[in-house]
Coordinates of C-alpha atoms and ligand atoms in Angstrom, one line a residue:
X193 CA -252.8 138.9 -114.6
X194 CA -253.6 137.0 -117.8
X195 CA -251.7 133.8 -118.4
X196 CA -252.3 134.2 -122.2
X197 CA -249.3 133.6 -124.3
X198 CA -248.6 136.8 -126.3
X199 CA -246.6 137.0 -129.6
X200 CA -245.0 140.2 -128.3
X201 CA -242.7 138.1 -126.1
X202 CA -239.7 136.4 -127.7
X203 CA -240.3 133.3 -125.6
X204 CA -243.7 132.8 -127.1
X205 CA -242.5 133.2 -130.7
X206 CA -239.6 130.8 -129.9
X207 CA -242.2 128.3 -128.6
X208 CA -244.2 128.5 -131.8
X209 CA -241.0 128.0 -133.9
X210 CA -239.9 125.1 -131.7
X211 CA -243.3 123.4 -131.9
X212 CA -243.3 123.6 -135.7
X213 CA -239.6 122.5 -136.0
X214 CA -240.4 119.4 -133.9
X215 CA -243.5 118.7 -135.9
X216 CA -241.5 118.9 -139.1
X217 CA -238.4 117.0 -137.6
X218 CA -236.2 120.0 -138.6
X219 CA -232.5 119.3 -137.9
X220 CA -231.7 120.5 -134.4
X221 CA -228.9 122.8 -135.6
X222 CA -231.3 124.8 -137.7
X223 CA -234.0 124.7 -135.0
X224 CA -231.6 126.1 -132.4
X225 CA -230.4 128.8 -134.8
X226 CA -234.0 130.0 -135.5
X227 CA -234.5 130.2 -131.7
X228 CA -231.8 132.9 -131.3
X229 CA -231.3 136.3 -132.8
X230 CA -228.1 136.7 -134.8
X231 CA -227.2 140.2 -133.7
X232 CA -228.6 142.5 -131.0
X233 CA -227.4 146.1 -130.7
X234 CA -228.5 148.3 -127.7
X235 CA -227.6 152.0 -127.9
X236 CA -227.8 154.7 -125.3
X237 CA -227.4 158.1 -126.9
X238 CA -227.8 161.8 -126.1
X239 CA -230.3 164.2 -127.7
X240 CA -230.4 168.0 -127.3
X241 CA -233.9 168.9 -126.2
X242 CA -235.6 172.2 -127.1
X243 CA -235.3 173.5 -123.5
X244 CA -231.5 173.2 -123.7
X245 CA -231.2 170.1 -121.6
X246 CA -229.7 166.8 -122.9
X247 CA -231.6 163.5 -122.5
X248 CA -230.3 160.0 -122.9
X249 CA -232.5 157.7 -124.9
X250 CA -232.2 153.9 -125.4
X251 CA -232.6 152.2 -128.7
X252 CA -232.3 148.7 -130.2
X253 CA -231.7 147.1 -133.5
X254 CA -232.0 143.3 -133.7
X255 CA -231.3 141.1 -136.7
X256 CA -233.0 137.8 -136.1
X257 CA -231.8 136.1 -139.3
X258 CA -230.3 137.1 -142.6
X259 CA -229.8 133.7 -144.2
X260 CA -232.1 134.4 -147.2
X261 CA -231.1 138.0 -147.9
X262 CA -230.6 141.3 -146.1
X263 CA -232.5 141.7 -142.9
X264 CA -235.7 143.7 -143.1
X265 CA -238.0 145.2 -140.5
X266 CA -239.5 148.3 -139.1
X267 CA -238.5 150.8 -136.4
X268 CA -240.9 151.4 -133.5
X269 CA -241.0 154.5 -131.3
X270 CA -242.9 153.7 -128.1
X271 CA -242.5 154.5 -124.4
X272 CA -242.9 150.8 -123.4
X273 CA -240.9 149.0 -126.0
X274 CA -238.4 146.4 -124.8
X275 CA -235.5 144.5 -126.2
X276 CA -237.5 141.3 -125.8
X277 CA -240.4 142.7 -127.8
X278 CA -237.9 143.8 -130.6
X279 CA -236.5 140.2 -130.7
X280 CA -240.0 138.8 -131.0
X281 CA -240.9 141.2 -133.8
X282 CA -237.6 140.5 -135.6
X283 CA -238.2 136.8 -135.6
X284 CA -241.7 137.3 -136.9
X285 CA -240.2 139.3 -139.8
X286 CA -237.9 136.4 -140.7
X287 CA -241.1 134.2 -140.9
X288 CA -243.1 136.9 -142.8
X289 CA -240.5 137.5 -145.5
X290 CA -240.0 133.7 -145.9
X291 CA -243.8 133.0 -146.2
X292 CA -244.2 135.4 -149.1
X293 CA -240.8 134.2 -150.5
X294 CA -239.1 137.6 -150.9
X295 CA -235.3 137.5 -150.5
X296 CA -235.0 139.0 -147.1
X297 CA -234.3 138.0 -143.5
X298 CA -235.9 139.5 -140.4
X299 CA -235.0 142.5 -138.2
X300 CA -236.7 145.1 -136.0
X301 CA -235.6 148.3 -134.3
X302 CA -236.9 150.6 -131.6
X303 CA -236.3 153.6 -129.5
X304 CA -237.9 153.9 -126.0
X305 CA -239.7 157.3 -126.4
X306 CA -243.1 158.8 -126.8
X307 CA -243.0 160.5 -130.2
X308 CA -246.2 162.4 -129.4
X309 CA -244.4 164.4 -126.7
X310 CA -241.4 165.4 -128.8
X311 CA -241.3 168.5 -131.0
X312 CA -240.4 168.0 -134.7
X313 CA -236.9 169.3 -134.0
X314 CA -236.4 166.8 -131.1
X315 CA -237.8 164.0 -133.2
X316 CA -235.4 164.8 -136.1
X317 CA -232.4 165.0 -133.8
X318 CA -233.3 161.7 -132.0
X319 CA -233.8 160.0 -135.3
X320 CA -230.6 161.2 -136.9
X321 CA -228.6 160.2 -133.8
X322 CA -230.3 156.8 -133.5
X323 CA -229.6 156.2 -137.3
X324 CA -225.9 157.1 -136.8
X325 CA -225.7 154.7 -133.8
X326 CA -227.2 151.8 -135.8
X327 CA -225.2 152.5 -139.0
X328 CA -222.9 149.6 -138.1
X329 CA -225.8 147.3 -138.9
X330 CA -228.1 149.0 -141.5
X331 CA -227.4 149.3 -145.2
X332 CA -229.0 148.4 -148.5
X333 CA -227.2 145.1 -148.6
X334 CA -227.3 144.3 -144.9
X335 CA -230.4 145.5 -143.0
X336 CA -233.2 147.8 -144.3
X337 CA -235.5 149.6 -141.8
X338 CA -239.1 150.7 -142.5
X339 CA -241.8 152.5 -140.5
X340 CA -243.6 150.8 -137.7
X341 CA -245.7 152.0 -134.7
X342 CA -244.8 155.6 -133.9
X343 CA -242.6 156.2 -137.0
X344 CA -243.5 157.4 -140.5
X345 CA -242.2 158.3 -144.0
X346 CA -240.6 161.6 -142.7
X347 CA -238.6 159.6 -140.1
X348 CA -237.4 157.2 -142.9
X349 CA -236.3 160.3 -144.9
X350 CA -234.2 161.5 -142.0
X351 CA -232.6 158.0 -141.6
X352 CA -231.9 157.9 -145.4
X353 CA -230.4 161.4 -145.3
X354 CA -228.2 160.6 -142.2
X355 CA -226.9 157.4 -143.8
X356 CA -226.3 159.1 -147.1
X357 CA -224.3 161.9 -145.5
X358 CA -222.1 159.3 -143.9
X359 CA -221.5 157.7 -147.3
X360 CA -221.1 160.9 -149.2
X361 CA -223.7 160.0 -151.8
X362 CA -227.5 159.3 -151.9
X363 CA -228.5 155.8 -150.8
X364 CA -232.3 155.5 -151.2
X365 CA -232.4 151.7 -150.8
X366 CA -231.2 151.9 -147.1
X367 CA -234.8 152.3 -145.9
X368 CA -238.3 151.7 -147.3
X369 CA -241.6 153.4 -146.7
X370 CA -240.0 156.7 -147.8
X371 CA -241.8 159.7 -149.2
X372 CA -242.4 159.4 -153.0
X373 CA -240.2 162.4 -153.7
X374 CA -237.1 160.6 -152.5
X375 CA -237.6 157.1 -153.9
X376 CA -240.7 155.8 -152.1
X377 CA -242.9 153.4 -154.1
X378 CA -246.3 154.1 -155.4
X379 CA -248.8 151.9 -153.7
X380 CA -246.7 151.5 -150.5
X381 CA -249.1 153.5 -148.3
X382 CA -252.0 151.2 -149.1
X383 CA -250.0 148.0 -149.5
X384 CA -250.8 146.3 -146.1
X385 CA -254.5 147.1 -146.4
X386 CA -254.5 146.0 -150.0
X387 CA -252.8 142.7 -149.0
X388 CA -255.5 142.2 -146.4
X389 CA -258.1 142.7 -149.0
X390 CA -256.5 140.3 -151.4
X391 CA -256.2 137.7 -148.6
X392 CA -259.8 138.2 -147.6
X393 CA -261.1 137.6 -151.1
X394 CA -258.9 134.5 -151.5
X395 CA -260.1 133.1 -148.1
X396 CA -263.7 133.9 -148.9
X397 CA -263.4 132.1 -152.2
X398 CA -261.8 129.0 -150.6
X399 CA -264.2 128.8 -147.7
X400 CA -267.2 129.4 -150.0
X401 CA -268.3 132.8 -148.7
X402 CA -269.7 135.0 -151.4
X403 CA -267.6 138.1 -151.2
X404 CA -270.5 140.2 -152.7
X405 CA -272.7 139.2 -149.8
X406 CA -270.0 138.9 -147.1
X407 CA -270.3 140.9 -143.9
X408 CA -267.1 142.3 -142.6
X409 CA -266.2 143.9 -139.2
X410 CA -263.0 145.9 -139.0
X411 CA -261.2 146.8 -135.7
X412 CA -259.0 149.8 -136.2
X413 CA -259.4 152.6 -138.7
X414 CA -255.7 153.5 -139.3
X415 CA -253.5 152.7 -142.2
X416 CA -254.3 149.0 -142.4
X417 CA -257.9 148.9 -141.2
X418 CA -259.2 152.0 -143.1
X419 CA -257.5 150.9 -146.4
X420 CA -258.8 147.3 -146.1
X421 CA -262.3 148.5 -145.3
X422 CA -262.3 150.9 -148.3
X423 CA -261.0 148.3 -150.7
X424 CA -263.2 145.5 -149.4
X425 CA -266.3 147.7 -149.8
X426 CA -265.2 148.5 -153.4
X427 CA -265.1 144.8 -154.0
X428 CA -268.8 144.6 -152.9
X429 CA -268.4 143.3 -149.4
X430 CA -270.7 144.7 -146.7
X431 CA -268.6 146.4 -144.1
X432 CA -271.0 146.5 -141.2
X433 CA -268.7 147.8 -138.4
X434 CA -265.5 149.8 -138.0
X435 CA -263.8 151.0 -134.8
X436 CA -261.0 153.2 -133.6
X437 CA -259.4 153.8 -130.2
X438 CA -262.3 156.0 -129.1
X439 CA -265.4 154.1 -130.3
X440 CA -267.0 151.8 -132.9
X441 CA -269.9 152.2 -135.4
X442 CA -272.3 149.5 -136.6
X443 CA -274.9 149.3 -139.3
X444 CA -276.1 145.8 -140.3
X445 CA -277.0 147.0 -143.7
X446 CA -273.5 148.2 -144.4
X447 CA -271.6 151.4 -143.7
X448 CA -270.8 154.0 -146.4
X449 CA -267.0 153.6 -146.0
X450 CA -265.9 156.6 -148.1
X451 CA -268.2 158.9 -146.1
X452 CA -267.1 157.3 -142.8
X453 CA -263.4 157.8 -143.5
X454 CA -264.1 161.4 -144.6
X455 CA -266.0 161.9 -141.3
X456 CA -263.1 160.5 -139.3
X457 CA -260.7 162.8 -141.1
X458 CA -262.9 165.8 -140.2
X459 CA -263.8 164.9 -136.6
X460 CA -260.8 162.6 -135.5
X461 CA -263.1 159.6 -134.8
X462 CA -265.7 157.3 -136.3
X463 CA -267.9 158.2 -133.2
X464 CA -271.3 159.7 -134.1
X465 CA -271.2 158.8 -137.8
X466 CA -274.7 159.1 -139.4
X467 CA -276.8 156.0 -140.0
X468 CA -275.0 153.9 -137.5
X469 CA -275.2 152.8 -133.9
X470 CA -272.3 153.2 -131.5
X471 CA -270.7 150.0 -130.3
X472 CA -267.7 149.2 -128.1
X473 CA -264.6 147.3 -129.3
X474 CA -265.7 144.3 -127.3
X475 CA -269.1 144.3 -129.1
X476 CA -267.4 144.7 -132.5
X477 CA -265.3 141.6 -131.9
X478 CA -268.3 139.6 -131.0
X479 CA -270.5 140.6 -133.9
X480 CA -272.2 138.1 -136.1
X481 CA -270.3 138.5 -139.4
X482 CA -268.5 136.4 -142.0
X483 CA -265.1 138.2 -141.8
X484 CA -263.5 139.8 -138.7
X485 CA -260.4 141.9 -139.5
X486 CA -258.5 143.0 -136.3
X487 CA -256.3 145.8 -137.6
X488 CA -255.5 147.8 -134.5
X489 CA -253.2 146.3 -131.8
X490 CA -251.8 143.1 -130.6
X491 CA -253.6 140.8 -128.0
X492 CA -257.1 141.8 -128.8
X493 CA -258.6 138.3 -129.1
X494 CA -257.7 136.6 -125.9
X495 CA -258.7 133.6 -123.8
X496 CA -261.5 135.7 -122.1
X497 CA -263.3 136.9 -125.2
X498 CA -262.4 134.2 -127.8
X499 CA -265.6 132.3 -127.0
X500 CA -267.7 135.4 -128.0
X501 CA -266.3 135.5 -131.5
X502 CA -268.9 134.6 -134.2
X503 CA -267.0 135.4 -137.4
X504 CA -266.3 132.5 -139.8
X505 CA -262.9 133.8 -140.8
X506 CA -260.4 136.1 -139.0
X507 CA -257.9 138.0 -141.1
X508 CA -255.1 139.2 -138.9
X509 CA -254.4 142.7 -140.2
X510 CA -252.5 143.7 -137.0
X511 CA -249.4 141.9 -135.8
X512 CA -250.3 139.4 -133.1
X513 CA -253.9 140.3 -132.5
X514 CA -254.7 136.7 -131.3
X515 CA -253.0 135.0 -128.4
X516 CA -252.1 131.3 -128.5
X517 CA -254.8 130.3 -126.0
X518 CA -257.5 132.2 -128.0
X519 CA -256.2 130.5 -131.1
X520 CA -257.0 127.1 -129.6
X521 CA -260.5 128.2 -128.5
X522 CA -261.2 129.6 -132.0
X523 CA -259.8 126.5 -133.7
X524 CA -262.2 124.4 -131.5
X525 CA -265.1 126.5 -132.7
X526 CA -264.1 125.9 -136.4
X527 CA -263.1 129.5 -137.0
X528 CA -260.4 129.9 -139.6
X529 CA -257.6 132.4 -138.9
X530 CA -255.4 133.7 -141.7
X531 CA -252.3 134.6 -139.7
X532 CA -250.6 138.0 -139.5
X533 CA -247.3 136.7 -141.1
X534 CA -249.4 136.0 -144.2
X535 CA -252.4 138.4 -144.0
X536 CA -250.5 141.6 -143.4
X537 CA -247.4 140.8 -145.4
X538 CA -248.5 143.2 -148.2
X539 CA -246.5 146.1 -146.5
X540 CA -243.2 144.2 -146.6
X541 CA -243.9 143.0 -150.1
X542 CA -244.2 146.5 -151.4
X543 CA -241.3 147.6 -149.3
X544 CA -239.3 144.9 -151.2
X545 CA -240.6 146.4 -154.5
X546 CA -239.5 149.9 -153.3
X547 CA -236.0 148.6 -152.5
X548 CA -235.8 146.9 -155.9
X549 CA -236.9 150.2 -157.6
X550 CA -234.4 152.2 -155.6
X551 CA -231.5 149.8 -156.4
X552 CA -232.1 150.0 -160.1
X553 CA -233.2 153.7 -160.1
X554 CA -236.2 152.8 -162.2
X555 CA -239.7 153.5 -160.8
X556 CA -243.0 151.8 -161.6
X557 CA -246.6 152.9 -162.0
X558 CA -249.0 152.0 -159.2
X559 CA -250.9 149.3 -161.3
X560 CA -247.5 147.6 -161.9
X561 CA -246.8 147.6 -158.2
X562 CA -250.3 146.3 -157.4
X563 CA -250.0 143.6 -160.0
X564 CA -246.8 142.2 -158.3
X565 CA -248.4 142.5 -154.9
X566 CA -251.4 140.6 -156.1
X567 CA -249.2 137.8 -157.6
X568 CA -247.0 137.4 -154.5
X569 CA -249.9 137.4 -152.1
X570 CA -251.9 135.0 -154.2
X571 CA -248.9 132.5 -154.5
X572 CA -248.2 132.7 -150.8
X573 CA -251.9 132.1 -149.9
X574 CA -252.1 129.1 -152.2
X575 CA -248.9 127.6 -150.8
X576 CA -250.0 128.0 -147.2
X577 CA -253.4 126.6 -148.0
X578 CA -251.9 123.5 -149.7
X579 CA -249.6 122.8 -146.7
X580 CA -252.6 123.3 -144.4
X581 CA -254.7 120.7 -146.3
X582 CA -251.9 118.2 -146.9
X583 CA -250.8 118.2 -143.2
X584 CA -254.3 118.8 -141.7
X585 CA -252.8 121.9 -140.0
X586 CA -254.4 125.2 -139.3
X587 CA -253.4 128.2 -141.5
X588 CA -251.0 129.6 -138.8
X589 CA -249.2 126.4 -138.4
X590 CA -249.0 125.9 -142.1
X591 CA -247.6 129.4 -142.6
X592 CA -244.9 128.7 -140.0
X593 CA -244.2 125.3 -141.6
X594 CA -243.7 127.0 -145.0
X595 CA -241.5 129.8 -143.7
X596 CA -239.4 127.6 -141.4
X597 CA -238.8 125.1 -144.2
X598 CA -237.6 127.9 -146.5
X599 CA -235.2 129.3 -143.9
X600 CA -233.9 125.8 -142.9
X601 CA -233.3 124.9 -146.5
X602 CA -231.4 128.1 -147.0
X603 CA -229.2 127.3 -143.9
X604 CA -228.6 123.8 -145.1
X605 CA -227.7 125.0 -148.6
X606 CA -225.3 127.7 -147.5
X607 CA -223.7 125.5 -144.8
X608 CA -222.1 126.7 -141.6
X609 CA -219.1 129.1 -141.7
X610 CA -216.2 128.3 -141.4
Ligands
NAD17 P1 -252.3 153.1 -137.2 O1 -251.7 153.8 -136.1 O2 -252.4 153.8 -138.6 O3 -253.8 152.6 -136.9 C1 -254.2 152.0 -135.7 C2 -255.7 152.2 -135.6 O4 -256.1 151.4 -134.5 C3 -256.1 153.6 -135.3 O5 -257.3 153.9 -136.0 C4 -256.4 153.6 -133.8 O6 -257.4 154.5 -133.4 C5 -257.0 152.2 -133.7 N1 -256.9 151.7 -132.3 C6 -256.0 151.9 -131.3 N2 -256.4 151.3 -130.2 C7 -257.5 150.7 -130.5 C8 -258.4 149.9 -129.7 N3 -258.1 149.6 -128.4 N4 -259.5 149.4 -130.3 C9 -259.8 149.7 -131.6 N5 -259.0 150.4 -132.3 C10 -257.9 150.9 -131.8 O7 -251.6 151.7 -137.4 P2 -251.5 150.7 -138.6 O8 -250.3 151.1 -139.4 O9 -252.8 150.7 -139.3 O10 -251.2 149.3 -137.9 C11 -252.2 148.6 -137.3 C12 -251.6 147.2 -137.0 O11 -251.2 146.6 -138.2 C13 -250.4 147.2 -136.0 O12 -250.5 146.0 -135.3 C14 -249.2 147.1 -137.0 O13 -248.1 146.5 -136.4 C15 -249.8 146.2 -138.1 N6 -249.1 146.3 -139.3 C16 -249.0 147.5 -140.0 C17 -248.4 147.6 -141.2 C18 -248.3 148.8 -142.0 O14 -247.8 148.8 -143.1 N7 -248.9 149.9 -141.5 C19 -247.8 146.4 -141.8 C20 -247.9 145.2 -141.1 C21 -248.6 145.2 -139.9

């Protein structure tokens, strides 16, 4: 079994928070507060299945911290999700919203289930009952869910409808990542990949990589990876490799990303795409390239493969793709990592913009949304970079320093009740 420290475990996130608090001499009261989740709700609830039986499901909603504003974080449907993982992801959301300076705290929710094995009817009944169970926490002013692994805009629509039925009126701002017809934001679907593209170009500029000549390898061709690959190739970067769960494709001269994504849509995989050679995910991670963008799963770059990485910069599109041990190895090799809480924050930024639009019932055009996203990501990148340079800290530590400082200042300013 690997001894790598993984960000999926709350203990690992706590350790990262503690290390940075100690480095910054953060008052112990604030430090201890950041190392615990404020509220944790576990629910066991029945769902009528299509065959007439009733099954009991277990779900969670955890608010790590809401000192800077309402808690914010996705809902995950996965057969192996645990309360500990939900705590870790909730804490990362507190840091993510603070690093991009949007007025939110951090939360996460989950139901232990395999959505792929449920019918639409079962999925809807499960979602509505789970939403009813967590209504004591969620609300547009208290805690705002969004999609995460295994959930989607339709599931957000059912949560919004269930919550609204309980209130007796329509409450669009209770969730984000909704379909456009019921108050979703233009630009939300592409937001995380767009944020990765913005961060990549900023990093390239700072680390003196010419974006027009930069070679990019993207692990994962889902929402984040496919969007980032498409937008980066539009910016002139040479995307030389893309992979999905089945296979990877490589062309050192650059892949035609629009054709590749169309091919994946038609065949279900990138495997067998014209003008490319097939590679494994391990080979993709070890390619000679300027930018490596892991945008699939957590724990992909670990102690055992970190030494094979040859990229100059890693942009963490996925949550927690690099373990702490791998982080140290990569740092030793001089490889720069733009951490997940900064690189993939574009999704929560546009979720915030969706919430603002819902609250004021006034909706914006896509260029307007993208302009705000560009501004927020650019500011956050500049602030993290400045802290990194001033403190001789890597970008992950600097991002933690910025977010922890913001949360600690908010705690100090609000004081302790009563
Ligand atoms: P997705 O399900 O749309 O896409 C995941 C992609 O990864 C798919 O193409 C899948 O085939 C591929 N994949 C799965 N296993 C793989 C493997 N072993 N090797 C290579 N590829 C593999 O998911 P997504 O929404 O794009 O999310 C990807 C990551 O980004 C996750 O870590 C998620 O938590 C994170 N993230 C997503 C968002 C968002 O707005 N979607 C926001 C922040 C962070």
